Structures are given as structure tokens and as C-alpha cells.
Short mmCIF file of C-alpha atoms in Angstrom, two decimals:
data_model
loop_
_atom_site.label_atom_id
_atom_site.label_comp_id
_atom_site.label_asym_id
_atom_site.label_seq_id
_atom_site.Cartn_x
_atom_site.Cartn_y
_atom_site.Cartn_z
CA MET A 1 0.00 0.00 0.00
CA ALA A 2 1.34 3.42 -0.99
CA PRO A 3 1.97 5.85 1.89
CA ALA A 4 -0.61 8.56 2.41
CA ALA A 5 0.24 11.85 0.73
CA ILE A 6 1.55 14.55 3.05
CA SER A 7 -0.65 17.63 2.91
CA TRP A 8 0.72 21.15 3.06
CA TYR A 9 -0.41 23.47 5.82
CA CYS A 10 -3.26 25.61 4.46
CA PHE A 11 -2.18 29.22 4.83
CA THR A 12 -4.74 32.01 4.68
CA GLN A 13 -4.09 34.86 2.28
CA GLU A 14 -3.14 37.08 5.22
CA GLU A 15 -0.62 34.51 6.43
CA LYS A 16 0.86 34.25 2.93
CA ASN A 17 1.21 38.02 2.87
CA ASP A 18 2.97 37.96 6.24
CA LEU A 19 5.41 35.27 5.07
CA GLU A 20 6.17 37.14 1.86
CA HIS A 21 6.62 40.43 3.73
CA SER A 22 8.99 38.89 6.29
CA TRP A 23 11.03 37.34 3.49
CA SER A 24 11.24 40.64 1.64
CA LEU A 25 12.87 42.17 4.73
CA VAL A 26 15.75 39.68 4.76
CA GLU A 27 16.00 38.55 1.13
CA ALA A 28 18.96 40.82 0.44
CA LYS A 29 20.83 39.03 3.23
CA LYS A 30 19.89 35.50 2.14
CA ASN A 31 23.48 34.48 1.33
CA HIS A 32 24.63 35.51 4.79
CA ILE A 33 21.64 33.79 6.44
CA ALA A 34 22.34 30.61 4.45
CA CYS A 35 25.91 30.53 5.75
CA ASP A 36 24.69 31.22 9.30
CA ILE A 37 22.32 28.24 9.04
CA TYR A 38 24.99 25.86 7.80
CA GLU A 39 27.54 27.03 10.37
CA MET A 40 24.99 26.45 13.12
CA ILE A 41 24.17 23.01 11.72
CA PHE A 42 27.80 21.99 11.88
CA ASN A 43 28.12 23.40 15.41
CA GLN A 44 25.02 21.58 16.63
CA CYS A 45 25.69 18.38 14.71
CA PRO A 46 29.44 17.98 13.96
CA GLU A 47 28.92 14.50 12.54
CA ALA A 48 27.06 16.08 9.61
CA ARG A 49 30.41 17.34 8.33
CA ARG A 50 31.15 13.93 6.83
CA LEU A 51 28.43 14.62 4.27
CA PHE A 52 30.64 17.35 2.82
CA PRO A 53 34.21 16.04 2.59
CA LYS A 54 35.31 18.94 0.39
CA LEU A 55 34.43 21.59 2.96
CA LYS A 56 37.29 23.29 4.76
CA PHE A 57 37.19 24.09 8.47
CA VAL A 58 39.25 26.55 10.48
CA GLY A 59 39.29 25.05 13.93
CA SER A 60 35.71 24.09 14.65
CA LYS A 61 34.16 26.59 12.22
CA PRO A 62 33.64 26.17 8.48
CA ASP A 63 35.65 28.42 6.19
CA ARG A 64 32.98 30.79 4.87
CA LYS A 65 35.26 31.86 2.03
CA ASN A 66 35.36 28.29 0.75
CA ASN A 67 33.35 28.03 -2.48
CA GLU A 68 32.00 24.61 -1.57
CA PHE A 69 30.61 25.91 1.71
CA ALA A 70 28.89 28.86 0.05
CA PHE A 71 27.52 26.60 -2.69
CA GLN A 72 26.01 24.07 -0.26
CA ALA A 73 24.54 26.80 1.92
CA MET A 74 22.93 28.52 -1.06
CA ARG A 75 21.48 25.26 -2.37
CA PHE A 76 19.69 24.84 0.93
CA MET A 77 18.56 28.46 0.92
CA GLN A 78 17.14 27.98 -2.58
CA VAL A 79 14.81 25.34 -1.15
CA ILE A 80 13.63 27.78 1.54
CA GLU A 81 13.25 30.60 -0.96
CA GLY A 82 11.42 28.32 -3.39
CA ALA A 83 8.86 27.48 -0.71
CA VAL A 84 8.00 31.07 0.14
CA LYS A 85 7.82 31.95 -3.55
CA ALA A 86 5.35 29.11 -4.17
CA LEU A 87 2.85 29.81 -1.40
CA ASP A 88 -0.06 29.91 -3.88
CA HIS A 89 0.87 26.55 -5.41
CA LEU A 90 2.91 24.61 -2.85
CA THR A 91 2.01 21.25 -4.39
CA SER A 92 4.16 22.24 -7.39
CA LEU A 93 7.16 21.63 -5.10
CA ASP A 94 6.20 18.02 -4.34
CA VAL A 95 8.19 16.40 -7.16
CA ILE A 96 11.22 18.63 -6.53
CA LEU A 97 11.30 17.87 -2.80
CA ASP A 98 10.67 14.17 -3.38
CA ASN A 99 13.63 13.99 -5.77
CA LEU A 100 15.77 15.90 -3.29
CA GLY A 101 14.85 13.42 -0.59
CA ARG A 102 15.56 10.44 -2.82
CA ARG A 103 19.07 11.74 -3.44
CA HIS A 104 19.66 11.46 0.30
CA GLY A 105 18.46 7.85 0.41
CA LYS A 106 21.79 6.45 -0.77
CA LEU A 107 23.62 8.51 1.85
CA GLU A 108 21.44 7.11 4.64
CA VAL A 109 21.77 3.51 3.42
CA ASN A 110 25.56 4.01 3.36
CA GLY A 111 25.48 5.32 6.93
CA LYS A 112 26.46 8.90 6.05
CA PHE A 113 23.09 10.52 6.70
CA ARG A 114 20.82 10.27 9.70
CA SER A 115 17.10 11.04 9.64
CA TYR A 116 17.40 13.33 12.67
CA TYR A 117 19.49 15.71 10.55
CA TRP A 118 16.23 17.06 9.13
CA SER A 119 15.20 18.21 12.62
CA VAL A 120 18.58 19.87 13.06
CA PHE A 121 18.20 21.63 9.70
CA LEU A 122 14.71 22.81 10.66
CA GLU A 123 15.64 24.17 14.08
CA CYS A 124 18.79 25.90 12.84
CA SER A 125 16.85 27.48 9.98
CA ILE A 126 14.15 28.77 12.34
CA TYR A 127 16.73 30.15 14.77
CA CYS A 128 18.67 32.03 12.08
CA LEU A 129 15.53 33.37 10.43
CA ARG A 130 14.25 34.60 13.78
CA HIS A 131 17.56 36.36 14.37
CA ALA A 132 17.37 38.00 10.94
CA PHE A 133 13.73 39.07 11.39
CA SER A 134 14.42 40.54 14.83
CA LYS A 135 16.58 43.21 13.21
CA ARG A 136 13.65 44.49 11.15
CA MET A 137 10.54 43.63 13.17
CA ASN A 138 9.32 43.95 16.75
CA ASP A 139 9.08 40.95 19.05
CA LYS A 140 5.34 40.45 18.55
CA GLU A 141 5.71 40.47 14.76
CA VAL A 142 8.63 38.05 14.91
CA ASP A 143 6.72 35.65 17.16
CA HIS A 144 3.83 35.68 14.71
CA VAL A 145 5.76 35.12 11.48
CA ILE A 146 8.14 32.56 12.94
CA ILE A 147 5.16 30.30 13.69
CA LEU A 148 4.18 30.54 10.04
CA TRP A 149 7.74 29.83 8.92
CA ARG A 150 7.82 26.78 11.16
CA TYR A 151 4.65 25.43 9.51
CA LEU A 152 6.15 26.03 6.07
CA LEU A 153 9.61 24.58 6.72
CA ARG A 154 8.19 21.69 8.72
CA ASP A 155 6.22 20.58 5.68
CA VAL A 156 9.22 21.10 3.39
CA MET A 157 11.26 18.79 5.62
CA LYS A 158 8.43 16.25 5.77
CA LYS A 159 8.25 16.14 1.98
CA ILE A 160 12.01 15.69 1.64
CA LYS A 161 12.11 13.04 4.36
CA ALA A 162 9.26 11.14 2.66
CA GLY A 163 11.36 11.00 -0.51
CA THR A 164 14.32 9.70 1.47
CA THR A 165 12.19 7.03 3.13
CA ALA A 166 10.76 5.95 -0.24
CA ASP A 167 14.23 5.68 -1.76
CA ILE A 168 15.54 3.62 1.16
CA ALA A 169 12.56 1.27 0.92
CA HIS A 170 13.23 0.86 -2.82
CA ARG A 171 16.92 0.17 -2.26
CA LEU A 172 16.22 -2.40 0.46
CA HIS A 173 13.65 -4.08 -1.78
CA GLN A 174 16.17 -4.27 -4.62
CA MET A 175 18.77 -5.70 -2.26
CA SER A 176 16.34 -8.41 -1.15
CA ILE A 177 15.61 -9.26 -4.80
CA ASP A 178 19.33 -9.46 -5.56
CA ASP A 179 19.87 -11.73 -2.55
CA SER A 180 17.00 -13.97 -3.63
CA ARG A 181 18.48 -14.31 -7.10
CA LYS A 182 21.91 -14.99 -5.71
CA TYR A 183 20.68 -17.92 -3.63
CA SER A 184 18.01 -19.25 -6.00
CA LEU A 185 18.21 -22.87 -7.16
CA PRO A 186 19.16 -22.00 -10.77
CA ALA A 187 22.03 -19.87 -9.52
CA ILE A 188 23.29 -22.65 -7.25
CA GLN A 189 22.99 -25.20 -10.05
CA HIS A 190 24.95 -22.91 -12.36
CA LYS A 191 27.63 -22.50 -9.73
CA GLU A 192 27.77 -26.26 -9.19
CA SER A 193 28.04 -26.90 -12.92
CA ASN A 194 30.94 -24.50 -13.24
CA ALA A 195 32.70 -26.10 -10.30
CA SER A 196 32.32 -29.58 -11.78
CA SER A 197 33.58 -28.52 -15.20
CA ALA A 198 36.64 -27.03 -13.53
CA GLY A 199 37.39 -30.31 -11.78
CA THR A 200 36.71 -28.89 -8.33
CA ASP A 201 34.67 -30.53 -5.59
CA PHE A 202 31.58 -28.32 -5.08
CA ASP A 203 31.84 -28.67 -1.31
CA ASP A 204 35.30 -27.09 -1.36
CA ILE A 205 34.09 -23.73 -2.68
CA LEU A 206 31.24 -23.14 -0.19
#
């Protein structure tokens, strides 16, 4: 049975306007915010560094001047920006986020990615966005919009994680099929036939 589709939070038009307005206040600083998010991720979850072997670190902090660091940070920010730009048609992001999640499936199967990283990404994003908003909005306004941002980014992460889960399930299924073929009777008979033709006792190669 296919998993139930994950629904997006239903924002009112006023809430969409508030999200778009808050983004407009910090959009010019999005590169800096992206780097802040990634630096915080690495501080909170140092083991995530192994996902990016090309990144350079100065002590415990990533080298912000490193092109690879800036590139990875901006790729993540593009996902955030894409969500706020698609508030009127969020379902159009489903395929994109699913594919993004599926690209992480291999990393998780290989032990390089952990599912709790998505929670770390979410919390670090919310923290850095709150910090950026606080420079342009009062506390009450920040408290209001950050709730909306949490709804939005929570669903983004859910969509990506669903893609990861689907890819892992597919990979495990393929592995089970490969194992079944490997140990099927025809395969064993073929192996035995080859051993006999080579003049080798079959029992000696098990």
C-alpha cells in the first residue's frame, strides 16, 4: 500500500502576505543567512560534516570563504526561498522535494546521513531566520511570522524526508531481490556446474 500523501499546511491569504513580507525584509541578506544556518548546523551536529568532505574548516568553524561551503549553503537556501515563492501553489514543489529526498536515500543507506538531521536543519533554519527578522521587526511580529515559517519549513522537511524514506525502501527491496536471485536454485545449479567442469569438488568452494 502506498503511503498517504503529506498535505501542506493551508495558509490564509493574510498569512501568505505575512510570510512574503517577512522574506522581503531579509532577502537581500539571504546568502549571509544561508551561511549562518549551515555554520549552526555543523556546530550543533558535527557528525554532519562527513556529508561534505570537500568543505574546509578553520578550527571548529567552516571556512565561509570556501566556495564549496557557500555553494552548499545557497542550495539549501534555494529550497527555503522556493517554498515562500510558491505559497499559492505549494504542491508544485512536491516532485522537486521528493527527488531531493531520494538523493539522500543512498547517503542514509551508506550510513552517512541520519534522519534526525532534518530536525537539526529545521531548528537551525528557524533560529537564524528569527535572528534576521528581529533586526527588522518587533518581538510580537517576529513571534507571529516565525510560527508561520515553522509550519512552512516543517512541511518542506516532511516532503524531503518522505522522498528519502521511499528511496531507502526501494533500495532495500532491490537488495532483497538481488539476494533472492543470488541464492536461487538455478544460480546454485549454475555454480555447481561450473565447479564440476573445472574439476573442483563443489563442497570445497562453499
